[in-house]
Amino acid sequence: MTPQAGTRSARGVQLLSLVLAICLAFVLVMPLLGCSDPAESEPEPAKERKVELPAPENTDLSTPEAAVRTYLDWISYAYRTGDSQAAFDFMTSWEFVRVDSYVEKNRQESKGIDQRLLEFDINEVSGSESTKTVDTYEEWAYRYFGPDGAYISEELTATYVARYTVVRAEDRDAWLVDEVDAVPRGEVE
């Protein structure tokens, strides 16, 4: 072996040792800095996310106002569970298509939404004996969750001014939400 070859070999060992030392330091120091591997971090358990049926005493379709509130409770449940059929009885088939499309869109994006109503005010109710519009002001809190049920976003808020078209279903003696026109006040993520 030539002296030059021995020097190259020693330099290679030194370089390899240096690279290994840097990697080891990186592995040991990063958790101390709060930078852990996302795959190793503990996700928020799905059981932390409450998925309860809306209270039976709050399921009321006897007036347009009550029907809107019932609809909101049940679509929130449907969005949490990914089961749009759970809310079917509180809206017309026309509105169901929209709700079902939103549930399917979230499913395709591998997420769901856990939302809850913080404030709900009815501003005006007008219309005929068979069709009413219910104008509301609403504040919502919501979070997205992944397929395993763990939350994948921080809690966000949104404010809306909404108009619900509610129709009388004579065969059921009930009011059902037929259409929703919700206008956000501010940014919605």
Rosetta silent file (secondary structure, phi, psi, omega in degrees, C-alpha in Angstrom):
SEQUENCE: MTPQAGTRSARGVQLLSLVLAICLAFVLVMPLLGCSDPAESEPEPAKERKVELPAPENTDLSTPEAAVRTYLDWISYAYRTGDSQAAFDFMTSWEFVRVDSYVEKNRQESKGIDQRLLEFDINEVSGSESTKTVDTYEEWAYRYFGPDGAYISEELTATYVARYTVVRAEDRDAWLVDEVDAVPRGEVE
SCORE:     score description
SCORE:     0.000 S_00000001
   1 L     0.000  136.790 -179.353    0.000    0.000    0.000 S_00000001
   2 L   -82.690  157.464  178.277    1.327    3.433   -0.918 S_00000001
   3 H   -59.038  -34.603 -179.731    1.467    6.233    1.642 S_00000001
   4 H   -65.985  -40.145  179.890   -1.090    8.107   -0.449 S_00000001
   5 H   -66.029  -37.899  178.210   -3.554    5.199   -0.356 S_00000001
   6 H   -64.891  -37.434  179.029   -3.233    4.943    3.423 S_00000001
   7 H   -67.186  -43.198  178.143   -4.025    8.663    3.783 S_00000001
   8 H   -61.870  -42.841 -179.689   -7.095    8.331    1.573 S_00000001
   9 H   -63.704  -42.211  178.827   -8.271    5.337    3.554 S_00000001
  10 H   -65.294  -40.677  178.347   -7.803    7.182    6.857 S_00000001
  11 H   -64.134  -39.590  178.645   -9.639   10.240    5.488 S_00000001
  12 H   -62.548  -41.969  178.523  -12.529    8.024    4.359 S_00000001
  13 H   -66.092  -40.624  178.567  -12.797    6.498    7.821 S_00000001
  14 H   -63.784  -44.062 -179.673  -12.658    9.974    9.382 S_00000001
  15 H   -63.557  -44.041  178.526  -15.352   11.270    7.017 S_00000001
  16 H   -62.841  -42.136  178.191  -17.559    8.255    7.685 S_00000001
  17 H   -62.295  -42.034  179.358  -17.083    8.699   11.433 S_00000001
  18 H   -63.049  -45.254  179.283  -17.972   12.387   11.162 S_00000001
  19 H   -61.674  -44.613  178.633  -21.159   11.636    9.179 S_00000001
  20 H   -63.434  -39.213  178.546  -22.200    8.977   11.699 S_00000001
  21 H   -64.423  -40.750  178.738  -21.523   11.353   14.611 S_00000001
  22 H   -65.483  -43.328  179.149  -23.665   14.078   12.974 S_00000001
  23 H   -62.831  -43.341  178.950  -26.502   11.607   12.352 S_00000001
  24 H   -62.849  -43.391  178.568  -26.342   10.359   15.934 S_00000001
  25 H   -62.636  -40.966  179.032  -26.360   13.933   17.268 S_00000001
  26 H   -60.353  -47.067 -178.758  -29.339   14.747   15.035 S_00000001
  27 H   -63.718  -37.470 -177.557  -31.294   11.734   16.317 S_00000001
  28 H   -80.160  -33.525 -173.954  -30.515   12.583   19.953 S_00000001
  29 H   -87.133  -33.776 -174.041  -31.010   16.370   19.805 S_00000001
  30 L   -58.698  -44.164  177.551  -34.144   16.720   17.621 S_00000001
  31 H   -62.705  -31.429  178.140  -36.611   15.323   20.203 S_00000001
  32 H   -67.553  -27.051  178.504  -35.168   17.725   22.777 S_00000001
  33 H   -88.396    1.577 -179.861  -35.966   20.593   20.415 S_00000001
  34 L    84.782   13.716 -179.336  -39.538   19.377   19.999 S_00000001
  35 L  -107.822   86.106  179.544  -38.922   18.043   16.506 S_00000001
  36 L  -103.484  163.301  177.493  -39.996   14.440   16.580 S_00000001
  37 L   -67.458  123.310 -178.809  -40.859   12.182   13.736 S_00000001
  38 L   -56.176  -29.939 -179.853  -44.606   12.609   13.013 S_00000001
  39 L   -68.220  -25.701 -179.067  -44.884    8.849   12.546 S_00000001
  40 L   -90.376  -16.183 -177.281  -43.687    8.360   16.125 S_00000001
  41 L   -72.784  148.278 -178.972  -45.933   10.995   17.707 S_00000001
  42 L   -80.000  117.625  175.711  -49.050    9.793   19.449 S_00000001
  43 L   -71.657  156.502  176.332  -52.192   10.848   17.547 S_00000001
  44 L   -65.705  125.944 -175.730  -55.162   12.035   19.535 S_00000001
  45 L   -62.061  144.382 -179.093  -57.212    8.900   20.122 S_00000001
  46 H   -60.566  -33.046 -177.426  -60.459    8.607   18.183 S_00000001
  47 H   -66.674  -14.024  175.869  -62.376    7.887   21.374 S_00000001
  48 H   -69.842  -26.221 -178.625  -61.620   11.463   22.472 S_00000001
  49 L   -83.171  116.274 -177.577  -63.928   12.624   19.671 S_00000001
  50 L   -79.643  127.463  176.188  -67.489   12.442   20.946 S_00000001
  51 L  -125.385   86.555 -178.953  -69.997   11.014   18.523 S_00000001
  52 L  -110.161  145.735  174.213  -73.327   11.142   20.305 S_00000001
  53 L   -63.794  144.773  172.834  -76.779   11.029   18.790 S_00000001
  54 L   -57.718  146.715 -178.242  -78.650   14.329   18.983 S_00000001
  55 L   -61.435  132.129 -179.078  -80.906   14.432   22.022 S_00000001
  56 H   -56.582  -36.048 -179.624  -84.366   13.002   21.231 S_00000001
  57 H   -68.680  -15.814  177.458  -86.075   15.957   22.935 S_00000001
  58 H   -97.312    4.432  177.549  -84.291   18.269   20.456 S_00000001
  59 L   -95.930   97.558 -171.641  -85.557   16.344   17.425 S_00000001
  60 L  -139.770  122.475  179.240  -88.583   18.434   16.503 S_00000001
  61 L  -115.060   20.382 -173.543  -90.091   19.035   13.065 S_00000001
  62 L   -79.394  -22.350  177.500  -93.301   20.754   14.245 S_00000001
  63 L  -133.372  158.789  177.256  -92.279   24.307   13.256 S_00000001
  64 H   -58.592  -40.026 -178.581  -89.924   25.690   10.594 S_00000001
  65 H   -64.494  -47.113  179.378  -87.610   27.063   13.298 S_00000001
  66 H   -64.928  -36.844  179.808  -87.410   23.762   15.179 S_00000001
  67 H   -63.382  -39.172  178.540  -86.918   21.872   11.906 S_00000001
  68 H   -64.285  -46.478 -179.482  -83.873   23.997   11.035 S_00000001
  69 H   -63.297  -41.512  177.167  -82.294   23.403   14.437 S_00000001
  70 H   -61.853  -44.968  177.277  -83.027   19.664   14.204 S_00000001
  71 H   -56.029  -46.365 -178.953  -81.519   19.571   10.705 S_00000001
  72 H   -62.950  -41.707  177.583  -78.323   21.241   11.969 S_00000001
  73 H   -61.331  -44.190 -175.238  -77.985   18.763   14.834 S_00000001
  74 H   -77.198  -32.724  175.776  -78.463   15.780   12.542 S_00000001
  75 H   -71.499  -31.788  175.601  -76.192   16.903    9.695 S_00000001
  76 H   -61.843  -42.413  176.606  -73.486   17.559   12.285 S_00000001
  77 H   -63.153  -44.709  179.739  -73.964   13.971   13.456 S_00000001
  78 H   -61.311  -41.356  178.520  -73.905   12.732    9.841 S_00000001
  79 H   -66.074  -39.096  179.240  -70.672   14.635    9.146 S_00000001
  80 H   -64.720  -38.522 -175.722  -69.054   13.229   12.329 S_00000001
  81 H   -94.173  -13.237 -176.083  -69.964    9.652   11.453 S_00000001
  82 L    72.564   21.149 -177.780  -69.621    9.886    7.671 S_00000001
  83 L  -121.356   89.918 -177.823  -73.177    8.541    7.383 S_00000001
  84 H   -63.654  -27.452 -179.339  -75.390   11.005    5.517 S_00000001
  85 H   -60.469  -26.397 -179.522  -78.308    8.565    5.730 S_00000001
  86 H   -60.906  -27.301 -177.472  -78.518    9.296    9.485 S_00000001
  87 H  -101.621    3.273 -173.344  -79.873   12.791    8.692 S_00000001
  88 H   -55.788  -38.474 -174.843  -82.177   11.787    5.820 S_00000001
  89 H   -70.831   -4.863 -173.083  -85.447   12.135    7.767 S_00000001
  90 H  -112.652   12.190 -179.646  -84.877   15.839    8.478 S_00000001
  91 E  -152.117  167.609  175.716  -84.592   17.147    4.914 S_00000001
  92 L   -79.448  166.593  177.065  -86.020   16.704    1.463 S_00000001
  93 H   -60.325  -34.179  178.689  -84.405   14.423   -1.096 S_00000001
  94 H   -59.863  -49.184  179.607  -83.194   17.536   -2.887 S_00000001
  95 H   -70.792  -32.897  179.797  -81.201   18.734    0.134 S_00000001
  96 H   -58.893  -37.213  179.454  -80.056   15.192    0.928 S_00000001
  97 H   -59.420  -41.231  179.929  -78.132   15.076   -2.355 S_00000001
  98 H   -67.102  -46.081  179.917  -76.105   18.119   -1.261 S_00000001
  99 H   -62.887  -45.468  179.778  -75.398   16.743    2.226 S_00000001
 100 H   -62.359  -37.484  178.360  -74.489   13.315    0.843 S_00000001
 101 H   -63.984  -39.377  179.162  -72.133   14.933   -1.696 S_00000001
 102 H   -67.081  -42.179  177.238  -70.295   16.784    1.083 S_00000001
 103 H   -61.116  -44.169 -179.713  -69.905   13.584    3.136 S_00000001
 104 H   -66.126  -39.885  177.261  -68.594   11.760    0.046 S_00000001
 105 H   -58.816  -46.472  178.563  -66.175   14.613   -0.801 S_00000001
 106 H   -62.924  -41.194  179.316  -64.712   14.406    2.702 S_00000001
 107 H   -60.213  -43.519  179.724  -64.477   10.613    2.459 S_00000001
 108 H   -65.531  -28.295  177.715  -62.546   10.900   -0.819 S_00000001
 109 L   -90.649    9.280  178.525  -60.188   13.383    0.869 S_00000001
 110 L    55.752   46.576  177.273  -59.738   10.914    3.779 S_00000001
 111 L  -150.421  167.416  173.351  -61.192   13.254    6.360 S_00000001
 112 E  -138.250  171.830  179.508  -64.320   14.050    8.286 S_00000001
 113 E  -126.206  133.469  176.974  -65.564   17.142   10.096 S_00000001
 114 E  -110.839  105.986 -175.300  -66.561   17.409   13.724 S_00000001
 115 E  -121.771  150.763  175.286  -68.636   20.579   14.065 S_00000001
 116 E  -143.641  143.736 -177.858  -70.714   22.114   16.820 S_00000001
 117 E   -81.614  122.805  178.932  -72.983   25.099   16.910 S_00000001
 118 E   -92.701  -39.878 -179.749  -71.824   27.795   19.325 S_00000001
 119 E  -142.890  138.010 -178.496  -74.494   30.415   18.623 S_00000001
 120 E  -143.466  113.011  178.831  -77.765   30.180   16.731 S_00000001
 121 E  -123.982  133.893  175.238  -80.145   33.100   16.337 S_00000001
 122 E   -93.519  122.614 -177.680  -83.246   33.203   14.175 S_00000001
 123 E   -91.711  -37.642 -177.264  -83.603   36.613   12.578 S_00000001
 124 E  -161.915  146.008  173.598  -86.779   36.192   10.536 S_00000001
 125 E  -129.159  128.083 -179.789  -89.322   33.601    9.413 S_00000001
 126 E  -147.301  168.123  176.822  -91.531   34.319    6.426 S_00000001
 127 E   132.503 -162.466 -176.147  -93.450   32.569    3.671 S_00000001
 128 L  -100.909 -172.916  179.288  -96.634   30.681    2.974 S_00000001
 129 L   -67.818  -25.065 -175.587  -98.473   27.847    4.714 S_00000001
 130 L  -110.064  -16.498 -179.457  -96.414   25.232    2.839 S_00000001
 131 E  -138.795  128.913  179.086  -93.015   26.926    2.347 S_00000001
 132 E  -127.447  153.402  168.221  -91.120   29.121    4.796 S_00000001
 133 E  -112.700  137.532  179.404  -87.738   30.802    4.813 S_00000001
 134 E  -121.040  113.560  179.815  -85.825   30.917    8.071 S_00000001
 135 E   -95.362  130.267 -174.891  -83.014   33.485    8.232 S_00000001
 136 E  -131.460  162.811  167.395  -80.341   32.777   10.849 S_00000001
 137 E  -119.389  129.906 -175.000  -77.059   33.951   12.307 S_00000001
 138 E  -136.244  139.851  170.789  -74.733   31.079   13.244 S_00000001
 139 E  -121.178  131.304 -175.834  -71.323   30.654   14.842 S_00000001
 140 E  -123.552  149.542  166.237  -69.631   27.267   14.538 S_00000001
 141 E  -116.416  141.034 -178.457  -66.524   25.564   15.930 S_00000001
 142 E  -153.374  156.270  176.105  -65.111   22.691   13.894 S_00000001
 143 E  -142.498  146.957  174.592  -62.141   20.359   13.488 S_00000001
 144 E   -94.397  148.979  176.355  -61.168   17.916   10.785 S_00000001
 145 E  -132.691  155.560 -178.486  -60.226   14.320   11.604 S_00000001
 146 L   -89.551 -177.676 -177.343  -58.533   11.573    9.614 S_00000001
 147 L   -59.210  -27.688 -179.887  -59.631    8.020    8.756 S_00000001
 148 L   -85.891   -0.226  179.094  -58.414    6.724   12.136 S_00000001
 149 L    91.579   -9.257  179.693  -60.559    9.288   13.966 S_00000001
 150 L   -76.718  140.594  179.460  -57.610   11.367   15.197 S_00000001
 151 E   -65.087  138.964  179.502  -57.928   15.124   14.731 S_00000001
 152 L  -118.847    7.850  175.608  -55.812   16.520   11.894 S_00000001
 153 L  -143.766  161.627  172.162  -56.559   20.216   12.441 S_00000001
 154 L   -74.409  167.325  175.500  -56.800   22.676   15.249 S_00000001
 155 L   -71.757  130.422 -179.387  -60.247   23.859   16.282 S_00000001
 156 E  -116.177  164.628  176.468  -61.424   26.500   13.833 S_00000001
 157 E  -130.042  155.386  177.704  -64.423   28.836   13.902 S_00000001
 158 E  -149.374  147.573  178.163  -66.761   30.179   11.255 S_00000001
 159 E  -122.440  137.311 -178.905  -69.686   32.602   11.223 S_00000001
 160 E  -134.384  150.117  162.582  -72.566   32.452    8.730 S_00000001
 161 E  -109.910  122.520 -173.173  -75.720   34.281    7.811 S_00000001
 162 E  -127.605  151.932  173.389  -77.974   31.587    6.386 S_00000001
 163 E  -124.191  120.586  178.647  -81.358   31.268    4.735 S_00000001
 164 E  -104.967  128.873  170.156  -83.136   27.925    5.008 S_00000001
 165 E   -95.153  122.185 -175.257  -86.050   27.083    2.756 S_00000001
 166 E  -120.195  133.108 -177.931  -88.289   24.740    4.724 S_00000001
 167 E  -118.128  151.382 -179.466  -91.257   22.889    3.227 S_00000001
 168 E   -85.037  123.780  174.860  -94.273   21.262    4.809 S_00000001
 169 E   -99.114   94.657 -175.173  -94.448   17.477    4.366 S_00000001
 170 L   -59.336  -39.242 -178.060  -98.187   16.918    4.819 S_00000001
 171 L   -63.957  -21.239  179.645  -97.886   13.133    4.783 S_00000001
 172 L  -111.983   -4.788 -175.803  -95.608   13.312    7.839 S_00000001
 173 L    53.280   51.604 -174.531  -97.090   16.414    9.461 S_00000001
 174 E  -147.604  157.366  172.382  -93.561   17.829    9.574 S_00000001
 175 E  -100.270  137.156 -179.134  -91.351   20.618    8.263 S_00000001
 176 E  -128.520  141.937  176.385  -88.239   19.583    6.295 S_00000001
 177 E   -72.498  128.121 -178.269  -85.234   21.610    5.131 S_00000001
 178 E  -107.877  -29.918 -177.374  -85.286   21.802    1.340 S_00000001
 179 E  -157.865  146.513  179.221  -82.455   24.234    0.570 S_00000001
 180 E  -129.575  129.616  174.344  -79.697   26.092    2.393 S_00000001
 181 E  -122.384   97.746 -177.213  -78.007   29.303    1.312 S_00000001
 182 E  -107.157  126.372 -179.514  -75.230   30.017    3.827 S_00000001
 183 E  -111.285  117.642 -179.367  -72.998   33.056    3.369 S_00000001
 184 E   -70.626  145.921  173.884  -69.786   33.065    5.436 S_00000001
 185 L  -108.989   95.321 -175.243  -68.831   36.177    7.361 S_00000001
 186 L   103.583 -171.767 -175.318  -65.037   36.072    7.167 S_00000001
 187 L   -81.406  139.670  176.406  -62.643   33.321    6.186 S_00000001
 188 L  -124.365  128.715  179.961  -63.629   29.646    6.332 S_00000001
 189 L   -98.668    0.000    0.000  -60.980   26.911    6.110 S_00000001
